[in-house]
Coordinates of C-alpha atoms in Angstrom, one line a residue:
Chain M
M1 CA 11.6 -43.0 -9.5
M2 CA 7.9 -42.5 -10.3
L3 CA 7.3 -41.4 -6.7
G4 CA 10.2 -38.9 -7.0
A5 CA 8.7 -37.3 -10.1
K6 CA 5.3 -37.1 -8.5
A7 CA 6.8 -35.5 -5.4
A8 CA 8.7 -32.9 -7.6
D9 CA 5.5 -32.2 -9.4
S10 CA 3.6 -31.6 -6.2
V11 CA 6.3 -29.3 -5.0
T12 CA 6.2 -27.3 -8.2
K13 CA 2.4 -27.0 -8.0
F14 CA 2.6 -25.9 -4.4
D15 CA 5.3 -23.4 -5.3
E16 CA 3.1 -21.9 -8.1
R17 CA 0.1 -21.7 -5.9
L18 CA 2.1 -20.0 -3.2
M19 CA 3.4 -17.4 -5.7
T20 CA -0.1 -16.7 -6.9
L21 CA -1.4 -16.3 -3.4
V22 CA 1.4 -13.9 -2.3
E23 CA 1.1 -11.9 -5.5
A24 CA -2.7 -11.6 -5.2
M25 CA -2.4 -10.5 -1.5
T26 CA 0.5 -8.1 -1.8
T27 CA 0.3 -6.4 -5.2
Q28 CA -2.0 -4.0 -6.8
A29 CA -4.2 -5.2 -9.7
A30 CA -4.5 -3.1 -12.9
I31 CA -7.8 -1.4 -12.2
A32 CA -9.7 1.6 -13.5
Q33 CA -8.4 1.1 -17.0
T34 CA -11.2 2.7 -19.1
P35 CA -9.7 5.8 -20.8
K36 CA -10.9 9.1 -19.4
G37 CA -10.0 12.7 -19.5
L38 CA -9.8 15.2 -16.6
L39 CA -12.4 18.0 -17.1
W40 CA -12.4 19.9 -13.8
A41 CA -10.7 20.0 -10.4
L42 CA -11.4 21.7 -7.2
N43 CA -9.3 21.1 -4.1
K44 CA -9.1 17.2 -4.1
A45 CA -12.2 16.6 -6.2
R46 CA -11.9 15.7 -9.9
L47 CA -14.4 15.4 -12.6
Y48 CA -13.6 12.9 -15.4
R49 CA -15.3 12.2 -18.7
Y50 CA -14.9 8.7 -20.0
V51 CA -14.0 8.5 -23.7
P52 CA -17.2 7.6 -25.5
V53 CA -17.1 4.4 -27.5
R54 CA -20.1 5.2 -29.7
P55 CA -20.3 8.0 -32.2
A56 CA -22.2 11.1 -31.0
G57 CA -25.3 10.3 -33.1
Q58 CA -25.7 6.9 -31.4
R59 CA -25.3 8.2 -27.9
H60 CA -28.0 9.1 -25.4
P61 CA -28.3 12.9 -25.2
V62 CA -28.6 13.0 -21.4
P63 CA -25.2 12.6 -19.7
L64 CA -24.7 10.4 -16.7
L65 CA -22.7 11.5 -13.7
L66 CA -21.5 8.9 -11.3
V67 CA -21.1 9.9 -7.6
F68 CA -19.6 7.4 -5.2
A69 CA -19.1 7.4 -1.5
L70 CA -16.7 9.8 0.3
M71 CA -14.6 7.1 2.1
N72 CA -13.9 4.7 -0.7
R73 CA -12.3 5.0 -4.1
P74 CA -14.8 5.5 -6.9
Y75 CA -12.9 3.1 -9.3
I76 CA -15.1 0.3 -8.0
M77 CA -17.4 1.5 -10.9
D78 CA -14.6 0.8 -13.3
L79 CA -13.0 -2.2 -11.6
R80 CA -11.2 -4.0 -14.4
P81 CA -11.4 -4.4 -18.1
G82 CA -14.1 -6.8 -19.0
H83 CA -15.9 -6.3 -15.7
S84 CA -16.6 -2.6 -15.4
F85 CA -19.9 -0.8 -15.0
V86 CA -18.4 2.3 -16.8
E87 CA -17.3 0.2 -19.7
F88 CA -20.8 -1.4 -19.9
M89 CA -22.6 2.0 -19.8
L90 CA -20.2 3.4 -22.5
G91 CA -21.0 0.4 -24.6
R92 CA -24.7 1.1 -24.2
G93 CA -24.2 4.6 -25.6
Y94 CA -24.1 6.8 -22.4
D95 CA -21.9 9.9 -22.0
V96 CA -20.4 8.9 -18.7
Y97 CA -18.8 11.3 -16.2
L98 CA -17.3 10.4 -12.8
L99 CA -16.9 12.7 -9.8
D100 CA -14.0 11.6 -7.7
W101 CA -14.0 13.3 -4.3
G102 CA -10.3 12.6 -3.7
V103 CA -8.5 12.0 -0.4
P104 CA -9.2 14.7 2.2
G105 CA -6.2 16.1 3.9
P106 CA -5.9 17.6 7.4
E107 CA -6.9 20.9 5.9
D108 CA -10.2 19.5 4.8
K109 CA -11.4 18.4 8.2
N110 CA -14.0 21.1 8.3
L111 CA -15.6 20.1 5.0
K112 CA -19.3 19.2 5.5
F113 CA -22.1 17.7 3.5
D114 CA -23.0 21.3 2.9
D115 CA -19.8 21.9 1.0
Y116 CA -20.0 18.7 -1.0
T117 CA -23.7 19.1 -2.0
L118 CA -23.8 22.9 -2.5
D119 CA -20.3 23.7 -3.7
Y120 CA -18.5 20.8 -5.2
L121 CA -21.4 18.9 -6.8
P122 CA -23.2 21.9 -8.5
R123 CA -19.8 23.1 -9.8
A124 CA -19.0 19.7 -11.3
I125 CA -22.4 19.5 -12.8
R126 CA -22.1 23.0 -14.3
K127 CA -18.8 21.9 -15.9
M128 CA -20.4 18.6 -17.2
K129 CA -23.3 20.6 -18.7
A130 CA -20.9 23.0 -20.4
V131 CA -18.8 20.3 -21.9
S132 CA -21.7 18.0 -23.0
G133 CA -24.0 20.9 -24.1
A134 CA -26.9 19.2 -22.4
E135 CA -29.4 21.0 -20.3
E136 CA -30.5 17.9 -18.5
F137 CA -28.6 15.1 -16.9
S138 CA -28.8 11.9 -14.8
L139 CA -27.2 11.4 -11.4
L140 CA -26.2 8.0 -10.0
G141 CA -25.3 8.0 -6.4
W142 CA -24.0 4.9 -4.6
C143 CA -23.8 4.5 -0.8
I144 CA -22.9 7.9 0.8
G145 CA -22.9 9.2 -2.8
A146 CA -26.6 8.5 -2.8
I147 CA -27.0 10.8 0.3
L148 CA -25.2 13.5 -1.5
V149 CA -27.2 13.3 -4.7
T150 CA -30.5 13.0 -2.7
V151 CA -29.7 16.2 -0.9
Y152 CA -28.7 17.9 -4.1
A153 CA -31.9 16.8 -5.8
A154 CA -34.0 18.0 -2.9
L155 CA -32.3 21.4 -2.7
R156 CA -31.9 22.1 -6.4
P157 CA -34.9 20.5 -8.1
D158 CA -34.8 22.9 -11.0
A159 CA -31.1 22.4 -11.9
G160 CA -31.9 20.1 -14.8
L161 CA -31.8 16.8 -13.1
R162 CA -33.9 14.4 -15.2
N163 CA -33.0 11.0 -13.7
L164 CA -31.9 10.1 -10.2
L165 CA -30.5 6.7 -9.5
L166 CA -29.9 5.7 -5.8
L167 CA -27.9 2.6 -5.2
T168 CA -27.9 1.0 -1.7
A169 CA -28.7 4.5 -0.3
P170 CA -28.5 5.0 3.5
L171 CA -31.3 7.6 3.8
D172 CA -33.7 6.4 6.5
F173 CA -32.3 5.9 10.0
S174 CA -35.6 5.5 11.7
K175 CA -35.1 1.8 12.6
P176 CA -31.7 1.8 14.4
E177 CA -32.4 -1.7 15.8
K178 CA -32.0 -3.0 12.2
I179 CA -28.8 -1.0 11.5
T180 CA -25.6 -2.5 13.1
F181 CA -23.6 0.7 12.6
A182 CA -26.3 2.6 14.5
H183 CA -25.7 0.4 17.6
W184 CA -21.9 1.1 17.4
V185 CA -22.1 4.9 16.9
G186 CA -24.9 5.5 19.5
E187 CA -24.2 8.3 22.0
R188 CA -23.7 5.9 24.9
Y189 CA -20.6 4.2 23.5
F190 CA -19.1 6.4 20.7
D191 CA -17.8 9.8 21.4
V192 CA -17.5 11.3 17.9
N193 CA -16.1 14.6 19.1
K194 CA -13.3 12.8 21.0
V195 CA -12.4 10.8 17.9
L196 CA -12.3 13.8 15.6
A197 CA -10.4 15.9 18.1
A198 CA -7.7 13.2 18.0
F199 CA -7.6 12.5 14.3
G200 CA -9.1 15.5 12.6
N201 CA -10.6 13.4 9.8
M202 CA -12.1 9.9 10.4
P203 CA -9.2 7.6 9.5
G204 CA -9.7 5.3 6.6
E205 CA -8.4 2.3 8.6
M206 CA -11.1 2.8 11.3
I207 CA -13.9 3.1 8.6
D208 CA -12.5 -0.1 7.0
Y209 CA -12.5 -1.9 10.4
G210 CA -16.1 -0.8 10.9
A211 CA -17.2 -2.2 7.6
K212 CA -15.3 -5.4 8.0
A213 CA -16.4 -6.0 11.5
L214 CA -20.0 -6.2 10.4
K215 CA -19.2 -9.6 9.0
P216 CA -15.9 -10.5 10.7
V217 CA -15.6 -14.2 9.7
E218 CA -16.4 -13.5 6.0
N219 CA -14.0 -10.6 5.7
Y220 CA -11.1 -11.7 7.8
I221 CA -11.1 -15.4 7.1
G222 CA -13.6 -16.4 4.5
N223 CA -12.2 -14.0 1.9
Y224 CA -8.8 -15.6 2.1
V225 CA -10.1 -19.1 2.2
K226 CA -12.0 -18.3 -1.0
L227 CA -8.8 -17.1 -2.6
C228 CA -6.9 -20.3 -1.5
D229 CA -9.7 -22.4 -3.0
S230 CA -9.5 -20.7 -6.4
L231 CA -5.7 -20.5 -6.9
E232 CA -5.9 -22.8 -9.9
N233 CA -8.6 -20.6 -11.5
P234 CA -6.9 -17.6 -13.1
K235 CA -10.2 -15.8 -13.7
A236 CA -11.2 -16.1 -10.1
V237 CA -7.8 -15.0 -8.9
E238 CA -7.9 -12.0 -11.2
S239 CA -11.3 -11.0 -9.9
W240 CA -10.3 -11.5 -6.2
H241 CA -7.1 -9.5 -6.8
A242 CA -9.0 -6.5 -8.3
M243 CA -11.5 -6.5 -5.5
N244 CA -8.8 -6.8 -2.9
T245 CA -7.0 -3.9 -4.4
W246 CA -10.1 -1.7 -4.0
V247 CA -11.0 -3.0 -0.6
T248 CA -7.6 -2.3 0.8
D249 CA -7.4 1.2 -0.7
N250 CA -9.0 3.1 2.1
I251 CA -9.3 6.8 2.5
P252 CA -10.3 9.0 5.4
M253 CA -13.6 10.9 5.6
A254 CA -13.6 14.7 6.3
G255 CA -14.1 15.1 10.0
A256 CA -17.1 17.5 9.9
T257 CA -18.9 15.3 7.3
F258 CA -18.4 12.3 9.5
R259 CA -19.8 14.2 12.5
Q260 CA -22.9 15.1 10.4
L261 CA -23.2 11.5 9.3
I262 CA -23.2 10.2 12.9
V263 CA -25.1 13.0 14.7
D264 CA -27.6 14.2 12.1
L265 CA -28.3 10.9 10.3
Y266 CA -27.4 7.9 12.4
R267 CA -28.5 9.4 15.7
N268 CA -31.3 11.8 14.7
D269 CA -32.5 10.7 11.3
R270 CA -32.8 14.3 10.2
L271 CA -33.0 13.7 6.5
M272 CA -36.2 11.7 6.5
K273 CA -37.6 13.7 9.4
G274 CA -37.2 16.8 7.2
T275 CA -35.2 18.6 9.8
W276 CA -31.7 18.5 8.2
M277 CA -30.3 21.9 7.6
I278 CA -27.8 22.2 4.9
R279 CA -26.2 25.7 4.8
G280 CA -29.4 27.2 6.2
E281 CA -31.7 25.3 3.8
R282 CA -34.0 22.6 5.1
V283 CA -33.7 19.4 3.1
D284 CA -37.1 18.3 2.1
V285 CA -37.0 15.1 0.1
S286 CA -40.6 15.8 -1.1
H287 CA -39.1 18.4 -3.4
I288 CA -37.4 15.7 -5.5
R289 CA -39.2 15.6 -8.9
A290 CA -36.6 13.8 -11.0
N291 CA -37.5 10.3 -12.3
L292 CA -36.3 8.0 -9.5
F293 CA -34.8 4.6 -9.5
T294 CA -33.9 3.1 -6.2
L295 CA -31.9 -0.1 -6.1
I296 CA -31.7 -2.2 -2.9
A297 CA -29.3 -5.0 -2.2
E298 CA -31.3 -7.6 -0.4
A299 CA -28.4 -9.0 1.6
D300 CA -26.8 -5.6 2.3
H301 CA -25.3 -5.5 5.8
I302 CA -23.8 -2.0 5.5
T303 CA -27.0 -0.3 4.3
P304 CA -29.9 -2.7 5.3
P305 CA -32.9 -2.5 2.9
C306 CA -34.9 -0.6 5.5
Q307 CA -32.7 2.4 4.9
S308 CA -33.7 2.8 1.2
E309 CA -37.2 1.4 1.2
T310 CA -39.1 4.6 2.2
I311 CA -37.6 7.2 -0.1
N312 CA -39.8 6.4 -3.1
E313 CA -43.0 7.1 -1.0
R314 CA -41.6 10.5 0.1
V315 CA -40.6 12.1 -3.2
E316 CA -42.8 14.1 -5.5
S317 CA -41.5 12.3 -8.6
K318 CA -44.2 10.8 -10.8
D319 CA -42.0 8.3 -12.4
K320 CA -40.3 6.1 -9.7
E321 CA -39.3 2.5 -9.4
L322 CA -37.8 0.4 -6.6
L323 CA -35.8 -2.7 -7.4
R324 CA -34.5 -5.3 -5.1
I325 CA -31.6 -7.4 -6.2
P326 CA -30.1 -10.4 -4.4
G327 CA -26.6 -9.6 -3.2
G328 CA -24.5 -7.4 -0.9
H329 CA -23.7 -3.7 -0.7
I330 CA -20.8 -3.9 -3.2
G331 CA -21.5 -7.3 -4.8
I332 CA -24.7 -6.1 -6.6
M333 CA -22.5 -3.6 -8.7
A334 CA -19.1 -5.2 -8.7
G335 CA -19.8 -8.9 -8.1
S336 CA -19.5 -11.5 -10.8
A337 CA -23.3 -11.5 -11.4
A338 CA -23.6 -7.7 -11.7
A339 CA -23.0 -7.7 -15.5
K340 CA -26.0 -10.0 -16.0
T341 CA -28.3 -8.7 -13.3
T342 CA -27.8 -5.1 -12.0
W343 CA -26.2 -3.3 -14.9
P344 CA -28.7 -4.4 -17.6
R345 CA -31.6 -3.3 -15.3
I346 CA -30.0 0.1 -14.8
D347 CA -29.5 0.5 -18.5
Q348 CA -33.1 -0.7 -19.2
W349 CA -34.5 1.9 -16.8
L350 CA -32.2 4.8 -17.8
S351 CA -32.2 4.3 -21.6
A352 CA -35.9 4.8 -21.7
R353 CA -35.5 8.1 -19.8
S354 CA -32.4 9.4 -21.5
R355 CA -34.0 10.2 -24.9
K356 CA -34.3 13.7 -26.3
L357 CA -37.6 15.2 -25.3
P358 CA -39.7 16.9 -28.0
R359 CA -39.5 20.7 -27.8
R360 CA -42.5 22.1 -26.0
Chain Z
M1 CA -1.8 -47.3 -12.8
A2 CA -5.2 -48.2 -11.6
N3 CA -3.9 -48.0 -8.0
E4 CA -2.5 -44.5 -8.7
Q5 CA -5.9 -43.3 -10.0
T6 CA -7.7 -44.8 -7.0
N7 CA -5.2 -43.0 -4.7
D8 CA -5.8 -39.7 -6.5
G9 CA -9.6 -40.2 -6.3
N10 CA -9.4 -40.9 -2.6
A11 CA -7.3 -37.9 -2.0
S12 CA -9.7 -35.7 -3.9
E13 CA -12.7 -37.1 -2.0
A14 CA -10.9 -36.5 1.3
T15 CA -10.2 -32.9 0.3
D16 CA -13.8 -32.3 -0.7
A17 CA -15.0 -33.8 2.5
W18 CA -12.6 -31.6 4.5
R19 CA -13.7 -28.5 2.6
Q20 CA -17.4 -29.3 3.3
V21 CA -16.7 -29.6 7.0
R22 CA -14.6 -26.4 7.0
D23 CA -17.3 -24.4 5.1
A24 CA -20.0 -25.6 7.4
W25 CA -17.9 -24.6 10.4
L26 CA -17.1 -21.2 8.9
E27 CA -20.8 -20.6 8.1
N28 CA -21.9 -21.4 11.6
W29 CA -19.1 -19.3 13.1
A30 CA -20.0 -16.4 10.8
K31 CA -23.6 -16.5 12.0
V32 CA -22.5 -16.5 15.6
M33 CA -20.2 -13.6 15.0
V34 CA -22.7 -11.5 13.1
E35 CA -25.1 -11.9 16.1
A36 CA -22.3 -11.1 18.5
V37 CA -21.3 -7.8 16.8
N38 CA -25.0 -6.8 16.8
T39 CA -25.2 -6.9 20.6
D40 CA -25.0 -4.0 23.0
A41 CA -22.1 -5.7 24.7
Y42 CA -20.0 -5.6 21.6
A43 CA -20.8 -1.9 21.0
K44 CA -19.9 -1.2 24.6
A45 CA -16.7 -3.1 24.4
T46 CA -15.4 -1.5 21.2
G47 CA -16.5 1.9 22.5
T48 CA -14.6 1.4 25.8
L49 CA -11.5 0.2 23.9
L50 CA -11.5 3.2 21.6
D51 CA -12.2 5.6 24.5
S52 CA -9.3 4.1 26.5
Y53 CA -6.9 4.4 23.6
L54 CA -7.9 8.0 23.0
T55 CA -7.7 8.9 26.7
A56 CA -4.3 7.3 27.0
S57 CA -2.8 8.7 23.8
G58 CA -4.3 12.2 24.2
P59 CA -1.7 13.7 26.6
V60 CA 1.2 12.2 24.6
R61 CA -0.2 13.6 21.4
E62 CA -0.7 17.1 22.9
A63 CA 2.8 17.1 24.4
M64 CA 4.3 16.1 21.1
E65 CA 2.3 18.9 19.4
K66 CA 3.6 21.5 21.8
V67 CA 7.2 20.3 21.4
M68 CA 7.0 20.3 17.6
L69 CA 5.4 23.8 17.6
S70 CA 8.2 25.3 19.7
L71 CA 10.8 23.5 17.7
L72 CA 9.5 24.7 14.4
A73 CA 9.2 28.2 15.7
Q74 CA 12.8 28.1 16.8
L75 CA 13.9 26.9 13.4
S76 CA 11.8 29.6 11.8
M77 CA 9.8 27.1 10.0
P78 CA 6.0 27.2 9.3
S79 CA 3.9 25.1 11.7
R80 CA 1.3 22.6 10.7
A81 CA -1.4 25.2 11.3
D82 CA 0.4 27.6 8.9
V83 CA 0.6 25.0 6.2
L84 CA -3.1 24.1 6.6
G85 CA -4.0 27.7 6.4
V86 CA -2.2 28.1 3.1
A87 CA -3.9 25.0 1.8
E88 CA -7.3 26.4 2.8
R89 CA -6.5 29.7 1.0
M90 CA -5.5 27.8 -2.1
T91 CA -8.9 26.1 -2.2
N92 CA -10.6 29.5 -1.8
I93 CA -8.5 30.8 -4.8
E94 CA -9.6 27.7 -6.8
M95 CA -13.2 28.5 -6.0
R96 CA -12.8 32.0 -7.3
L97 CA -11.1 30.6 -10.5
D98 CA -14.0 28.2 -10.9
D99 CA -16.4 31.1 -10.6
M100 CA -14.5 32.9 -13.4
D101 CA -14.5 29.8 -15.5
A102 CA -18.3 29.6 -15.1
K103 CA -18.7 33.2 -16.1
L104 CA -16.4 32.7 -19.2
D105 CA -18.5 29.7 -20.2
R106 CA -21.7 31.8 -19.9
I107 CA -20.1 34.6 -22.0
E108 CA -18.9 32.1 -24.6
R109 CA -22.4 30.6 -24.9
L110 CA -24.0 34.0 -25.2
V111 CA -21.5 35.1 -27.8
S112 CA -22.0 31.9 -29.9
K113 CA -25.8 32.4 -29.8
S114 CA -25.7 36.1 -30.9
P115 CA -25.5 36.9 -34.6
M116 CA -22.0 38.4 -34.0
G117 CA -20.9 35.0 -32.8
T118 CA -21.0 33.4 -36.3
P119 CA -18.6 34.2 -39.2
A120 CA -21.7 35.1 -41.3
G121 CA -22.9 37.6 -38.7
R122 CA -19.5 39.2 -38.5
A123 CA -19.3 39.6 -42.3
K124 CA -22.7 41.2 -42.3
K125 CA -21.6 43.7 -39.7
R126 CA -18.5 44.5 -41.7
R127 CA -20.6 45.2 -44.8
Q128 CA -22.8 47.5 -42.9

């Protein structure tokens, strides 16, 4: 009798765990829940302003614009209630804006870095300045978003950019032997023109495969083993579910932008060599004068530290800091430790530089 | 009762031991794989695979495109290129609208800064 009850209990437990596993792997988590309003739209790009949680008098006067990569969804910055960078920054009194690049369609295959940095970004910034009434602003770029804001900061140093924050920024491609992606997309083995002739844009699935193949065992096996091990821990499952929702939500990258990324940056390191031409203007990072905060993830396999280490030496900014944080490319901002390590450090640096300056 | 607890304890110990072995094996395997994907041979293999796929699927894709193009033309329907052209024109119109929005914002700002932009300024003008 006792044995029967125990067996029934085991079956029920197994059933519950199986249901949790299937649900976590096959459904979408409730993510990006922080209230926001749409301010501006152009083609697929959208500018949002998060609803401030502090009264105007208690907020920093310098607004913060978040710019994420082109080939992933930006809601990683607002992953889930209780564990959201946006929510954290709102709580610390920032006026937070988010530029969502959207999903490029076949008609966007000719969009280049030139368009993103000299059309979309300046227009979104103009709207943010008009709405906030601020003349100065802060820009936070993460991953490819960091390339975009770096180019903008170099080409438009007088546009009112006070603070520039670069997170896991792939800017320096001078050490290809340390960059796995550089091996794969080298001229010998990867025909970028053939790929783009076939697909137009770089398919999200291929980008996703590339990112996951850097650490195949962790991404294709370890990730699911981790979930199986934590099925009886609802918090861990919730966290895994939210992250999996983001990881599996892949978007393509505009073809011409992808070509520039491979040819101009990965193969020829034109940004740091100072030979990158964006709509006829040479991008010279030494023109950057904004206060600069560079954040490196020590265990980043997508953007190895060597890609972000040199930027601080190259800019003209007088106020600059480079911080290394243990963790991976996404983990440092969205991992379970981010709220205790990375976010407070960003706030600490930014709050001191987001105060109203005395009139000259 | 004591036997049951001992059995549960043994099962838990066995599971923990199995997990340790599994994790150690996964860790080693992960290291080997990371090294493997960093080699020239891996880059060459994936490049060759992708190239073969594109070479094989290219003619099929082109043939399909030609067939679709003539079919759409016969049905008097717009082709993919036509639709994409319209989408590009829409973006250009959006750009122009955004330029106008910027100009309006500038005008609004100038008006609000001028004496005529405030109710007191307008009342003064009326008195004059």
